[in-house]
Coordinates of C-alpha atoms and ligand atoms in Angstrom, one line a residue:
M118 CA -1.8 -19.9 0.9
E119 CA 0.5 -20.6 3.8
T120 CA 2.2 -17.3 4.6
S121 CA 4.8 -19.1 6.5
K122 CA 6.4 -20.3 3.3
Y123 CA 7.2 -16.8 2.4
M124 CA 10.3 -15.0 3.4
M125 CA 10.3 -11.3 4.2
P126 CA 12.0 -9.3 1.4
D127 CA 15.6 -8.7 2.4
D128 CA 16.8 -5.1 2.6
F129 CA 18.3 -4.9 -0.8
T130 CA 16.4 -7.0 -3.3
S131 CA 12.8 -7.0 -4.4
S132 CA 10.8 -10.2 -4.1
Y133 CA 8.0 -12.0 -6.0
Y134 CA 5.2 -14.2 -4.7
L135 CA 2.6 -16.3 -6.5
V136 CA -0.3 -15.8 -4.1
K137 CA -2.9 -17.9 -5.8
D138 CA -3.0 -20.2 -8.8
T139 CA -6.4 -21.7 -9.8
S140 CA -7.1 -23.1 -13.3
H141 CA -8.8 -19.7 -14.0
V142 CA -7.0 -17.0 -12.2
K143 CA -3.5 -16.3 -10.8
V144 CA -2.6 -13.6 -8.4
H145 CA 0.9 -12.3 -8.2
S146 CA 2.6 -9.9 -5.7
F147 CA 5.8 -7.9 -6.1
V148 CA 7.5 -6.3 -3.2
S149 CA 10.3 -3.7 -3.2
P150 CA 13.3 -4.2 -0.8
G151 CA 12.7 -3.7 2.9
S152 CA 15.0 -0.7 2.9
M153 CA 13.0 0.8 0.1
F154 CA 9.7 0.8 1.9
A155 CA 8.7 -2.8 1.0
N156 CA 6.1 -1.4 -1.4
A157 CA 3.7 -4.2 -2.5
T158 CA 2.0 -4.1 -5.9
H159 CA -0.1 -6.8 -7.4
I160 CA -1.3 -8.5 -10.6
I161 CA -4.6 -10.3 -11.0
E162 CA -4.1 -12.5 -14.0
L163 CA -7.4 -13.3 -15.7
P164 CA -7.9 -15.7 -18.7
T165 CA -7.6 -12.8 -21.3
Q166 CA -6.1 -9.9 -19.4
L167 CA -4.1 -8.5 -16.5
I168 CA -5.4 -6.1 -13.8
L169 CA -2.7 -4.3 -11.8
I170 CA -2.9 -2.7 -8.5
D171 CA -0.6 0.2 -7.4
G172 CA 2.5 1.6 -9.1
Q173 CA 5.5 1.5 -6.7
F174 CA 7.5 4.5 -5.4
F175 CA 10.9 4.1 -7.0
A176 CA 11.3 4.0 -10.8
Q177 CA 13.4 0.9 -10.7
Y178 CA 10.9 -1.3 -8.9
A179 CA 8.1 -0.1 -11.2
Q180 CA 10.3 -1.3 -14.1
E181 CA 10.8 -4.7 -12.4
F182 CA 7.0 -4.8 -11.9
R183 CA 6.5 -4.1 -15.6
K184 CA 8.9 -6.9 -16.5
L185 CA 6.8 -9.3 -14.4
A186 CA 3.6 -8.2 -16.1
N187 CA 5.2 -8.4 -19.6
G188 CA 6.3 -12.0 -18.8
L189 CA 2.7 -13.0 -18.5
N190 CA 2.0 -12.2 -22.1
K191 CA -1.5 -10.7 -21.7
P192 CA -2.7 -7.1 -22.1
I193 CA -2.9 -4.8 -19.1
T194 CA -6.5 -3.6 -19.3
R195 CA -6.8 -1.7 -16.0
F196 CA -4.3 -0.2 -13.6
Y197 CA -5.8 0.7 -10.2
I198 CA -4.3 3.3 -7.9
T199 CA -5.7 2.7 -4.4
H200 CA -4.8 6.0 -2.7
D201 CA -3.0 9.2 -3.3
H202 CA 0.2 8.7 -1.4
P203 CA 3.2 9.1 -3.7
D204 CA 4.7 5.6 -2.9
H205 CA 1.7 4.1 -4.7
Y206 CA 1.7 6.1 -8.0
L207 CA 5.0 7.9 -8.6
G208 CA 7.0 4.9 -9.7
M209 CA 4.9 3.8 -12.6
G210 CA 5.0 6.9 -14.9
D211 CA 7.9 5.7 -17.1
A212 CA 7.3 1.9 -16.7
F213 CA 3.6 2.1 -17.5
P214 CA 2.9 5.1 -19.8
D215 CA 0.6 3.1 -21.9
V216 CA -2.0 1.7 -19.4
T217 CA -5.4 3.1 -18.4
V218 CA -5.3 4.2 -14.8
Y219 CA -8.4 3.8 -12.6
A220 CA -9.1 5.5 -9.2
L221 CA -11.8 6.6 -6.9
P222 CA -13.0 10.1 -7.9
E223 CA -11.4 11.9 -4.9
I224 CA -8.1 10.0 -5.6
K225 CA -8.2 10.9 -9.3
D226 CA -8.8 14.6 -8.4
A227 CA -6.0 14.6 -5.8
I228 CA -3.4 13.1 -8.1
N229 CA -4.5 15.4 -10.9
H230 CA -4.1 18.4 -8.6
R231 CA -1.0 17.4 -6.6
G232 CA 0.7 14.7 -8.5
N233 CA 3.0 17.0 -10.5
H234 CA 4.1 18.8 -7.3
E235 CA 4.8 15.5 -5.6
L236 CA 6.8 14.3 -8.6
T237 CA 8.9 17.5 -8.6
E238 CA 9.5 17.4 -4.9
K239 CA 10.5 13.7 -4.8
Q240 CA 12.7 14.2 -7.8
H241 CA 14.5 17.0 -5.9
H242 CA 14.9 14.7 -2.9
F243 CA 15.7 11.3 -4.5
G244 CA 17.1 12.3 -8.0
S245 CA 17.1 9.7 -10.6
L246 CA 15.5 7.1 -8.3
I247 CA 12.2 8.8 -9.2
A248 CA 10.5 8.4 -12.6
T249 CA 10.5 11.3 -15.0
R250 CA 6.8 11.5 -15.6
L251 CA 3.3 10.6 -14.3
N252 CA 0.5 8.5 -15.8
Y253 CA -2.6 10.2 -14.4
P254 CA -5.8 8.4 -13.5
S255 CA -8.4 8.9 -16.3
I256 CA -11.2 6.5 -15.3
T257 CA -13.3 6.9 -12.2
V258 CA -14.1 3.9 -10.0
E259 CA -17.3 3.7 -8.0
P260 CA -17.8 1.2 -5.2
G261 CA -19.8 -1.8 -6.2
V262 CA -19.6 -5.3 -7.8
E263 CA -18.3 -6.0 -11.2
W264 CA -17.6 -9.3 -13.1
I265 CA -14.4 -9.3 -15.2
D266 CA -13.5 -12.5 -17.2
G267 CA -16.0 -14.4 -15.0
V268 CA -14.4 -13.3 -11.8
Q269 CA -16.2 -11.3 -9.2
F270 CA -14.6 -8.0 -8.1
V271 CA -15.9 -6.0 -5.1
F272 CA -14.8 -2.4 -5.0
E273 CA -15.0 -0.6 -1.7
R274 CA -14.2 2.9 -0.4
V275 CA -12.7 2.8 3.1
L276 CA -12.4 6.0 5.0
N277 CA -9.9 7.3 7.7
T278 CA -7.3 4.7 8.0
E279 CA -3.7 5.2 6.9
S280 CA -5.0 7.6 4.4
P281 CA -8.4 9.5 4.4
V282 CA -9.7 7.5 1.4
T283 CA -8.5 4.1 0.2
L284 CA -9.8 1.8 -2.5
V285 CA -10.1 -1.9 -1.4
I286 CA -10.5 -4.6 -4.0
K287 CA -12.0 -7.9 -2.8
L288 CA -12.1 -11.2 -4.8
P289 CA -14.6 -13.3 -3.0
D290 CA -14.2 -16.4 -5.2
L291 CA -10.5 -16.5 -4.3
A292 CA -10.9 -15.4 -0.6
I293 CA -8.4 -12.6 -1.3
A294 CA -8.8 -9.0 -0.1
I295 CA -6.4 -6.4 -1.5
V296 CA -6.3 -3.9 1.3
Q297 CA -3.1 -2.0 0.5
D298 CA -2.1 0.5 3.2
I299 CA -4.8 -0.5 5.7
L300 CA -2.5 -3.4 6.4
Y301 CA 1.3 -2.9 6.9
H302 CA 2.7 -6.5 7.1
N303 CA 5.7 -6.6 9.4
T304 CA 6.6 -3.2 8.1
H305 CA 6.5 0.1 10.0
A306 CA 3.2 1.8 9.4
F307 CA 2.8 5.4 8.3
I308 CA 1.1 7.0 11.3
A309 CA 0.2 10.7 11.0
A310 CA -3.0 10.9 13.0
P311 CA -5.0 9.1 15.8
V312 CA -5.4 5.4 14.9
A313 CA -8.8 4.5 16.4
E314 CA -10.7 4.4 13.1
W315 CA -7.8 2.6 11.4
V316 CA -7.8 -0.1 14.1
A317 CA -11.6 -0.4 13.7
A318 CA -11.2 -1.0 9.9
L319 CA -8.7 -3.8 10.6
Q320 CA -11.0 -5.3 13.2
R321 CA -13.8 -5.4 10.6
L322 CA -11.5 -7.3 8.2
Q323 CA -10.9 -9.9 10.9
H324 CA -14.6 -10.9 10.7
E325 CA -14.8 -11.1 6.9
P326 CA -14.5 -14.4 5.0
Y327 CA -11.1 -13.8 3.4
D328 CA -8.0 -15.9 4.0
I329 CA -5.4 -13.8 2.2
F330 CA -4.8 -10.1 2.7
L331 CA -2.5 -8.3 0.3
P332 CA -0.9 -5.3 2.0
G333 CA 0.5 -2.1 0.5
H334 CA 3.8 -2.8 2.3
G335 CA 5.2 -6.2 3.0
I336 CA 4.5 -9.7 1.8
P337 CA 1.1 -11.4 1.4
A338 CA -0.6 -11.8 4.8
G339 CA -3.1 -14.0 6.7
K340 CA -5.6 -13.2 9.4
A341 CA -3.0 -13.5 12.2
D342 CA -1.0 -10.7 10.6
I343 CA -4.0 -8.4 11.1
D344 CA -3.8 -9.0 14.9
N345 CA -0.2 -8.0 14.8
A346 CA -1.0 -4.9 12.8
I347 CA -3.6 -3.8 15.3
S348 CA -1.2 -4.4 18.1
Y349 CA 1.5 -2.4 16.3
L350 CA -0.8 0.6 15.8
Q351 CA -2.0 0.6 19.4
K352 CA 1.5 0.3 20.8
A353 CA 2.9 2.9 18.5
Y354 CA 0.2 5.4 19.3
D355 CA 0.6 4.7 23.0
I356 CA 4.4 5.4 22.7
F357 CA 3.6 8.6 20.8
L358 CA 1.3 9.8 23.6
K359 CA 4.0 9.3 26.2
A360 CA 7.1 10.4 24.1
T361 CA 8.6 13.8 24.7
T362 CA 10.7 13.9 21.6
E363 CA 10.5 12.5 18.0
E364 CA 13.8 10.7 18.6
A365 CA 12.6 9.0 21.8
Y366 CA 9.4 7.8 20.0
K367 CA 11.4 6.4 17.1
Q368 CA 13.9 4.6 19.3
S369 CA 11.2 3.0 21.4
L370 CA 9.4 1.7 18.4
L371 CA 12.6 0.4 16.7
K372 CA 13.6 -1.4 20.0
I373 CA 10.3 -3.3 20.0
Y374 CA 10.0 -4.0 16.2
T375 CA 13.6 -4.8 15.4
H376 CA 12.8 -7.1 12.4
Y377 CA 10.3 -4.8 10.8
A378 CA 10.9 -3.4 7.2
G379 CA 10.6 0.2 6.2
A380 CA 12.2 2.0 9.2
K381 CA 12.7 5.0 6.9
L382 CA 8.9 5.5 6.8
I383 CA 9.1 6.6 10.5
D384 CA 11.4 9.6 9.6
I385 CA 8.9 10.6 6.9
Y386 CA 5.8 10.7 9.1
L387 CA 7.4 11.9 12.4
P388 CA 7.0 15.6 11.7
L389 CA 3.4 15.1 10.7
L390 CA 2.6 13.1 13.7
F391 CA 4.3 15.3 16.2
R392 CA 2.7 18.4 14.7
N393 CA -0.5 17.1 16.5
K394 CA 1.4 16.9 19.7
E395 CA 2.6 20.5 19.5
V396 CA -0.9 21.7 18.9
A397 CA -2.0 19.7 22.1
A398 CA 1.0 21.1 24.1
T399 CA 0.3 24.7 23.2
H400 CA -3.2 24.3 24.5
P401 CA -2.8 22.6 27.9
D402 CA -6.0 22.1 29.9
Ligands
ZN182 ZN1 2.2 3.3 1.2

């Protein structure tokens, strides 16, 4: 794959990418508009079945994702949710009520406990842009290797990156790693805590034998995009440490990364990130 042939999604329309096409397997990526968080969700098309990864945030894009899957004319046998942030599972409830949802045990528990609260809260905030119901995870994923339709899948649990727990799915035969929110591709990252362990996870990916990295936000990526993501996190956290107000932080970041998608994500995480600063400020040394 040459990432250069891909255009970033524009601000108002979703976009579709055929990431890989061998005689045996196809991998498809669907990305919501840049102004709507550029949520990236994926389909692994095997000879007899489809495996889907992540469920979008807004109902409309989950419906578009469903249309894409339906057009492939194969049954959806597994739907993986990689982590428990609402932009990865709230969208799909109405569009995919009939699929079996897989998640790591702690993600399954978190969505079963908090999912309905998230749904109600986001419905209150975004109205009819949000789906009317959830499809809860029912099958537990354990890290390890599995062969499906003759294709090797490696399931990994990665800790303390953008989210405390993330499921990563690697396809060694295809040199594709589906890393979701560990990699934000030319999109503002959701930063709510110190980034050192997150950066370390990205650095480990740089040394692994994969060519294509599918992010949770933004278009399909290559290794060079991981360098950019590391630099973004380090710069952003540095700005945070020096910034005296939330607004100053946001403006500095927007000034450097003018072309990045998902600027609205900054507003969502700002209070969470600056909560840490207030704690630090009330306990000066
Ligand atoms: Zn996300």
